[in-house]
mmCIF file of C-alpha atoms in Angstrom:
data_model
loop_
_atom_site.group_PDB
_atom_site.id
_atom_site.type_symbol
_atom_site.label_atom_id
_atom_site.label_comp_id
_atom_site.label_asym_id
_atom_site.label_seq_id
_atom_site.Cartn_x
_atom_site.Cartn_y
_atom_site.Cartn_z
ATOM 1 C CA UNK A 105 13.972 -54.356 23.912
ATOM 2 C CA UNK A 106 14.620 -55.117 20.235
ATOM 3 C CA UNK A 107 16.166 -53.537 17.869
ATOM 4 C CA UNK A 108 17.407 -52.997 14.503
ATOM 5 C CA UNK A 109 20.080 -51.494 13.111
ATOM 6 C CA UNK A 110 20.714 -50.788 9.546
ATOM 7 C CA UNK A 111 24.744 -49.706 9.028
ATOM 8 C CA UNK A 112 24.445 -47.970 5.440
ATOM 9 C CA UNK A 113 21.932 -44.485 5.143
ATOM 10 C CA UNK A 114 22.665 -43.603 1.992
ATOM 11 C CA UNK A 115 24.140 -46.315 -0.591
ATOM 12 C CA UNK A 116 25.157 -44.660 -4.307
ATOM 13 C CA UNK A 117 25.822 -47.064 -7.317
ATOM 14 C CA UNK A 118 26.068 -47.387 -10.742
ATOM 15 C CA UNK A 119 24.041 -49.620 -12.515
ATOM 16 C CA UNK A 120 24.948 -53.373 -12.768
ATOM 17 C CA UNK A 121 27.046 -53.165 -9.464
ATOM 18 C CA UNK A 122 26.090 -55.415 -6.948
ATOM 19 C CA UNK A 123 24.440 -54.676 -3.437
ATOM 20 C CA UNK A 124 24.288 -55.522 0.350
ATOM 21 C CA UNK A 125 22.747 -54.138 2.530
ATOM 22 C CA UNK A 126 23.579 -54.829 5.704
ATOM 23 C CA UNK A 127 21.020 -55.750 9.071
ATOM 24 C CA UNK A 128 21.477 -56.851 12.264
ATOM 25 C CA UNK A 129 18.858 -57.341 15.463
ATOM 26 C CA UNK A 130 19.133 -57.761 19.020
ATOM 27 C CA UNK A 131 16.515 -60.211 20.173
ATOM 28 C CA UNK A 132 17.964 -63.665 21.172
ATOM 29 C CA UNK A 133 14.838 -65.635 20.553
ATOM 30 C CA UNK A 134 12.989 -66.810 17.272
ATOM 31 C CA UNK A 135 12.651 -64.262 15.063
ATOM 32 C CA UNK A 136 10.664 -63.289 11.743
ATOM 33 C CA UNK A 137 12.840 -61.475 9.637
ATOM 34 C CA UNK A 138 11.503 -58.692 6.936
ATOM 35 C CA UNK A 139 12.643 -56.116 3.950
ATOM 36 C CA UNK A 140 10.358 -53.912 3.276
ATOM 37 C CA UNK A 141 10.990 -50.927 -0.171
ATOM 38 C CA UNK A 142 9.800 -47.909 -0.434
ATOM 39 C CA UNK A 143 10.349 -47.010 -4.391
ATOM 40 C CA UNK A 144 9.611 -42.839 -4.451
ATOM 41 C CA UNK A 145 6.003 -42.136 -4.214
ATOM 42 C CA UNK A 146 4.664 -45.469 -3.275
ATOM 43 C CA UNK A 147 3.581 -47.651 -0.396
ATOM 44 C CA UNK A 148 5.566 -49.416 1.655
ATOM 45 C CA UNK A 149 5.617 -53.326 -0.110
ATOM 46 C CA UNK A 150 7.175 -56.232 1.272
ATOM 47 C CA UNK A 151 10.547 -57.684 -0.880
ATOM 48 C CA UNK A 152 10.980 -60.980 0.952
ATOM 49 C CA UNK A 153 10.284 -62.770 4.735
ATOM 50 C CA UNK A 154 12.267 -65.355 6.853
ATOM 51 C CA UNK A 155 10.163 -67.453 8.883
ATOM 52 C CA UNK A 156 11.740 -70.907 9.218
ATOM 53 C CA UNK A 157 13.794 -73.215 7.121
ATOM 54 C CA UNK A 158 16.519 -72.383 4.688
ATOM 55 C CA UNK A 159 17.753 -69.127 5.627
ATOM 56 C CA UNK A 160 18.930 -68.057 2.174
ATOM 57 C CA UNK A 161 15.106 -66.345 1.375
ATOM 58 C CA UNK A 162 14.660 -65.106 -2.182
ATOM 59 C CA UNK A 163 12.685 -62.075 -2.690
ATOM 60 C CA UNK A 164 11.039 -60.207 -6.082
ATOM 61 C CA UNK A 165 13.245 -58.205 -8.475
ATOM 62 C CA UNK A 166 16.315 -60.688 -7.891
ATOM 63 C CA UNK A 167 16.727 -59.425 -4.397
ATOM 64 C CA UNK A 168 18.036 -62.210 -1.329
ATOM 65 C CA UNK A 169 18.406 -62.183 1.950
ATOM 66 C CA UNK A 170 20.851 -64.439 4.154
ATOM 67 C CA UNK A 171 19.614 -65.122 7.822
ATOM 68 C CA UNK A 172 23.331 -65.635 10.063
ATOM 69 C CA UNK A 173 21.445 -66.800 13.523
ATOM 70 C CA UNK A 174 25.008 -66.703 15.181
ATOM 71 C CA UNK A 175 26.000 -63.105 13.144
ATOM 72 C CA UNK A 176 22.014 -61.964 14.439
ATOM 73 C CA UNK A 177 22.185 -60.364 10.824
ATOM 74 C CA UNK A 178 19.848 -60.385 7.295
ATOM 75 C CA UNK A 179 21.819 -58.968 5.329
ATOM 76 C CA UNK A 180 19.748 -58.057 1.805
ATOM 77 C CA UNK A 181 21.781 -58.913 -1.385
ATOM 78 C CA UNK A 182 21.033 -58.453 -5.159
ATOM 79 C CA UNK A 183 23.864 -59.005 -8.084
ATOM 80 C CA UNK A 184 23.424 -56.262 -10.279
ATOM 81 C CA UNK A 185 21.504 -53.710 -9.513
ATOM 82 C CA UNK A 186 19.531 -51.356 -11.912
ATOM 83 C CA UNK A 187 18.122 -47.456 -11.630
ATOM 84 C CA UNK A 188 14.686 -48.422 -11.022
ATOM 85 C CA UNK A 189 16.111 -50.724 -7.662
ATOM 86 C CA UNK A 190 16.196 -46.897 -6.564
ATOM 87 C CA UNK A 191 14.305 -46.797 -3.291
ATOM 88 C CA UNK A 192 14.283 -46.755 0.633
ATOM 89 C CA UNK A 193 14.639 -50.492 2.026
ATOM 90 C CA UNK A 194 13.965 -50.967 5.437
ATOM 91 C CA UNK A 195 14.528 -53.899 7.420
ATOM 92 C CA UNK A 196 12.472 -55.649 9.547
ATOM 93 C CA UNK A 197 12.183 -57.774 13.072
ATOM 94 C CA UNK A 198 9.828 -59.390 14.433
ATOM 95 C CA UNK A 199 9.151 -61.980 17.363
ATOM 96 C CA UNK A 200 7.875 -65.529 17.113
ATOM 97 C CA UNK A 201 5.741 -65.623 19.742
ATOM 98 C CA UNK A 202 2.247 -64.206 19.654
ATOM 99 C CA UNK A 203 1.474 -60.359 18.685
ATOM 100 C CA UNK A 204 4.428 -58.871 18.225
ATOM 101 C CA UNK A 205 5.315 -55.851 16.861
ATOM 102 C CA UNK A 206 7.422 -55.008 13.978
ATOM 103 C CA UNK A 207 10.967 -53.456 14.484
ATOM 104 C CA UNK A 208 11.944 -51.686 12.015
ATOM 105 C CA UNK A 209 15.539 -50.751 11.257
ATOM 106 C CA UNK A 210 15.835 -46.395 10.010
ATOM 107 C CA UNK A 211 16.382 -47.568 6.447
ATOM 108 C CA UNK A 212 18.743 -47.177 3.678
ATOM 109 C CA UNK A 213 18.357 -44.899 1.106
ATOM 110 C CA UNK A 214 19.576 -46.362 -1.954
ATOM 111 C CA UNK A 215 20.326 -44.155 -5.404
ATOM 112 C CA UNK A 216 21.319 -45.972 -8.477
ATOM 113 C CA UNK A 217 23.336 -43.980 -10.949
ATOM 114 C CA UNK A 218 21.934 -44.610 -14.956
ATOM 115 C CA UNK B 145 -10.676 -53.430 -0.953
ATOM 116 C CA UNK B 146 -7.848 -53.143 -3.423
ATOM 117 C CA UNK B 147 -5.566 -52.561 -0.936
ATOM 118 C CA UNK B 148 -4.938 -50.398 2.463
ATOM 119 C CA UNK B 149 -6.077 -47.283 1.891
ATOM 120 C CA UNK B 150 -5.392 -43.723 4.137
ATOM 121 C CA UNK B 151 -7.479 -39.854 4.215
ATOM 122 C CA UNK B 152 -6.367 -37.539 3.774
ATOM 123 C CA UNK B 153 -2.695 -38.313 2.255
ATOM 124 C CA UNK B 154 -1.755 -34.769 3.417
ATOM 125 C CA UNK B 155 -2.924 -32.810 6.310
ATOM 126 C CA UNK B 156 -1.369 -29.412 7.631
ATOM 127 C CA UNK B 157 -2.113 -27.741 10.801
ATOM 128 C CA UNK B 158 -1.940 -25.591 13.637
ATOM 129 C CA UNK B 159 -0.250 -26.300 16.588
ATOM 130 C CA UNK B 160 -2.937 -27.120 19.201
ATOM 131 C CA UNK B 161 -5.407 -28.136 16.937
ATOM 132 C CA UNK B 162 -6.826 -31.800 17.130
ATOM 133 C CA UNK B 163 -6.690 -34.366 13.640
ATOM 134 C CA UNK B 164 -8.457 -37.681 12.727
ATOM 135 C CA UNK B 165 -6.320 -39.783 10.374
ATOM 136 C CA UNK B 166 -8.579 -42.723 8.837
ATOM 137 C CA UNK B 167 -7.146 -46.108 7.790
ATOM 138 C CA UNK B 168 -9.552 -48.349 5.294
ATOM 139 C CA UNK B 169 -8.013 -52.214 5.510
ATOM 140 C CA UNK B 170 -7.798 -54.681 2.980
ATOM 141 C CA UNK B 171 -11.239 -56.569 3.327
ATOM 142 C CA UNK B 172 -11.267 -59.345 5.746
ATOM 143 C CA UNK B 173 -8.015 -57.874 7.299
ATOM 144 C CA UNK B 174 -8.564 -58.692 11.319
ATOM 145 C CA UNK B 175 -5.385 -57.118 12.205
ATOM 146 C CA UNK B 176 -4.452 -53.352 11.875
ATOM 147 C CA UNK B 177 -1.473 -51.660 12.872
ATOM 148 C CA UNK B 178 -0.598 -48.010 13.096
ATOM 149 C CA UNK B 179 2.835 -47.080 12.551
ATOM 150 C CA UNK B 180 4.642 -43.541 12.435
ATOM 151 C CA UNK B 181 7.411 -42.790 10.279
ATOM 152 C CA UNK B 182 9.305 -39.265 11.226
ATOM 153 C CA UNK B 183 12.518 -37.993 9.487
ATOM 154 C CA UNK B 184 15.541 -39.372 9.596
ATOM 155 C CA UNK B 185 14.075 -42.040 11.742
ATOM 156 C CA UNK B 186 12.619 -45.820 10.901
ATOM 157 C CA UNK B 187 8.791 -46.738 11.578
ATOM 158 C CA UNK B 188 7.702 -46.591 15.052
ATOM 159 C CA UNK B 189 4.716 -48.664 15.752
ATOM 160 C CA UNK B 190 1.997 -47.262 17.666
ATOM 161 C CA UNK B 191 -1.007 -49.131 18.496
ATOM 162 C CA UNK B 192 -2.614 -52.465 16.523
ATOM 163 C CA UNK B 193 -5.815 -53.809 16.856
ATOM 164 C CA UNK B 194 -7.313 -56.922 16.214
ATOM 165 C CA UNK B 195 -10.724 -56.459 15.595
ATOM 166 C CA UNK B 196 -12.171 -53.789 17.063
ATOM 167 C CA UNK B 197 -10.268 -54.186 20.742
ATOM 168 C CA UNK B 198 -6.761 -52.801 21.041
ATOM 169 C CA UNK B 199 -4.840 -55.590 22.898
ATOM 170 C CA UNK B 200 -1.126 -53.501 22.706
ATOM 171 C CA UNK B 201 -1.540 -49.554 22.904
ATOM 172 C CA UNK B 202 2.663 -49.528 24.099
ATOM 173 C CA UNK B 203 3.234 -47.197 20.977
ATOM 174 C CA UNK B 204 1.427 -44.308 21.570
ATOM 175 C CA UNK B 205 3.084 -41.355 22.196
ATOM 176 C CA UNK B 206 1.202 -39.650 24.642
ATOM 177 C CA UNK B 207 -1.968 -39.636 25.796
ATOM 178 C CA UNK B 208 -2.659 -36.687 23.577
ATOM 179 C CA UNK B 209 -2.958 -39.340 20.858
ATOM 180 C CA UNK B 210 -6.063 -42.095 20.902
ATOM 181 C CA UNK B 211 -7.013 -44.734 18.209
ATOM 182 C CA UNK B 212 -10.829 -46.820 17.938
ATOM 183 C CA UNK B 213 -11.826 -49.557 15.436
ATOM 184 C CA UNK B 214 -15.154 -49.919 14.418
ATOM 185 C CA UNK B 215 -16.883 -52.614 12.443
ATOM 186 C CA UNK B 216 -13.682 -54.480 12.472
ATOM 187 C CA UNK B 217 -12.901 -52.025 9.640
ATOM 188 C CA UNK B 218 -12.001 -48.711 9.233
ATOM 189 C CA UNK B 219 -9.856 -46.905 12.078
ATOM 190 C CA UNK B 220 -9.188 -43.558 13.053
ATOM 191 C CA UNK B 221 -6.232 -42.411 14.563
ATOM 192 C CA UNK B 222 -6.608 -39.099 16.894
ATOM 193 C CA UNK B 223 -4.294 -36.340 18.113
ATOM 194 C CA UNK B 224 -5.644 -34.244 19.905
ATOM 195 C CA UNK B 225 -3.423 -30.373 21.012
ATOM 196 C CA UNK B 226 -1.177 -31.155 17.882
ATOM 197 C CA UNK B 227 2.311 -30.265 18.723
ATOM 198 C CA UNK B 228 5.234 -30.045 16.115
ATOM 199 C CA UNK B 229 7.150 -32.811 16.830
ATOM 200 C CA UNK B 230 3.785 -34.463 15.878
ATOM 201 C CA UNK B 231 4.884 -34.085 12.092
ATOM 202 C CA UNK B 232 5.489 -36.977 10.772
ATOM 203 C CA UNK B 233 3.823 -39.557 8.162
ATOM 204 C CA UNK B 234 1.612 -42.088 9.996
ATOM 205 C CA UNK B 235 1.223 -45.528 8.157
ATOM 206 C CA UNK B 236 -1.762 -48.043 8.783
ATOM 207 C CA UNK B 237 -0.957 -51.484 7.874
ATOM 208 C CA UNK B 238 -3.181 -54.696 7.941
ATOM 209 C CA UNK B 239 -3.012 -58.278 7.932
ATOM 210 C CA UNK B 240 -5.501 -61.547 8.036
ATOM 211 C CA UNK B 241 -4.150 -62.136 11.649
ATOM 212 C CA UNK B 242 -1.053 -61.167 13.911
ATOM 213 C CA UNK B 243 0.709 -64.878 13.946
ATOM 214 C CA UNK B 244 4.042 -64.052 12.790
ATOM 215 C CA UNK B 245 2.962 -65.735 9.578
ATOM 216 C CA UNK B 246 0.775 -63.023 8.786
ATOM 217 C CA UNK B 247 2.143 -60.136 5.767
ATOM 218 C CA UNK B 248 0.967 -56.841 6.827
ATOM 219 C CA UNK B 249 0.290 -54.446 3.902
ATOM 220 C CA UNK B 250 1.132 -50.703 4.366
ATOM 221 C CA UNK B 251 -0.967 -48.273 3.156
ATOM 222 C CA UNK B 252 0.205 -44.870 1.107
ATOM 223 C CA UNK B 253 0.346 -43.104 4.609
ATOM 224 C CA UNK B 254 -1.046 -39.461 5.676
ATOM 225 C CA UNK B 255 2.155 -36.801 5.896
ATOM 226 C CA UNK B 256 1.116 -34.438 8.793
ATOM 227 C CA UNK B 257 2.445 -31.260 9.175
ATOM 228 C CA UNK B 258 2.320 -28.816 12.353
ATOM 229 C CA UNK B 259 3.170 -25.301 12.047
#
């Protein structure tokens, strides 16, 4: 079955340091790749997708994402971070073929200090 | 609609006692997706639906808990005999269709609690 693992829980920084967030899956196959945030007392939005193509994916709010096929990792990346970046960021897997379900990874909490 | 919407966004109650949690898509969203979301843990999907018919029901739980579509619209996820381990915030997401092309949009999520 697939899965996703997500190595930080909690991540504390100050403002302007810079992130990553780290993500790796265990399907072999063609995958579409997800991180989702979770900013305190909102929905659950989308920050950017890998489908196909380059697999440096740029999100909103200056965030990236790096798809490693041979690492099976998405690690999410942003250079300086600021206090509202505060949130939950989950990551996401899902297979190319058909219906498939999303994966999601337990998420990273993520505080950034003023 | 604006966007995915949820009712109620808080529910408590008793152990053994049976809940409806409603989903409201995005308009002209074929696709919807239950997903649960307990503490410390990441989302666990439950049950989607495209259209009204529920092709992949793998999710759910038990078979204490039961979901129907109608209209191609609004859903309504059930539980019947809550049990503690039950509490947890339940997220409906939609999307135009389920290719892996296809965003799905979370709503705000109903936080049940069992006591």
């Amino acid at each position: 079955a697939q899965s996703v693992s997500q190595h930080n829980h909690h991540v504390i920084l100050s403002e302007a340091a810079s992130l990553e967030l780290g993500c790796n899956y265990s399907y072999g196959g063609t995958v579409n790749l997800f991180w989702y945030v979770q900013y305190p007392g909102q929905h659950l939005q989308l920050l950017l997708k890998y489908f196909s193509g380059d697999p440096l994916v740029k999100g909103i709010k200056g965030f990236e994402a790096e798809f490693i096929k041979s690492k099976f990792s998405f690690n999410l990346r942003k250079p300086s971070v600021q206090w509202s970046d505060t949130a939950e960021y989950f990551c996401a897997v899902k297979k190319n073929t058909g219906f498939q379900k999303l994966v999601f990874g337990t998420g990273t909490r993520l505080l950034v200090s003023p | 609609g604006a966007g995915v919407s949820q009712s109620p966004s808080n529910k408590v109650t008793e152990k053994g006692k049976d809940v409806e949690l409603r989903c409201d898509p995005i308009s002209g969203h074929t696709a919807l997706y239950w997903y649960r979301q307990s503490l410390g843990q990441g989302l666990e999907f439950l049950i989607y639906f495209q259209g009204n018919s529920a092709p992949d029901k793998s999710g759910l739980p038990s078979d204490r808990f039961s979901a129907e579509r109608t209209g191609g619209s609004v859903s309504t996820l059930t539980i019947q005999r809550t049990q503690q381990e039950d509490s947890a915030v339940y997220l409906c997401a939609s999307s135009l269709g389920t290719s892996g092309s296809n965003e799905q949009f979370f709503g705000p999520g109903t936080r049940l609690t069992v006591l």
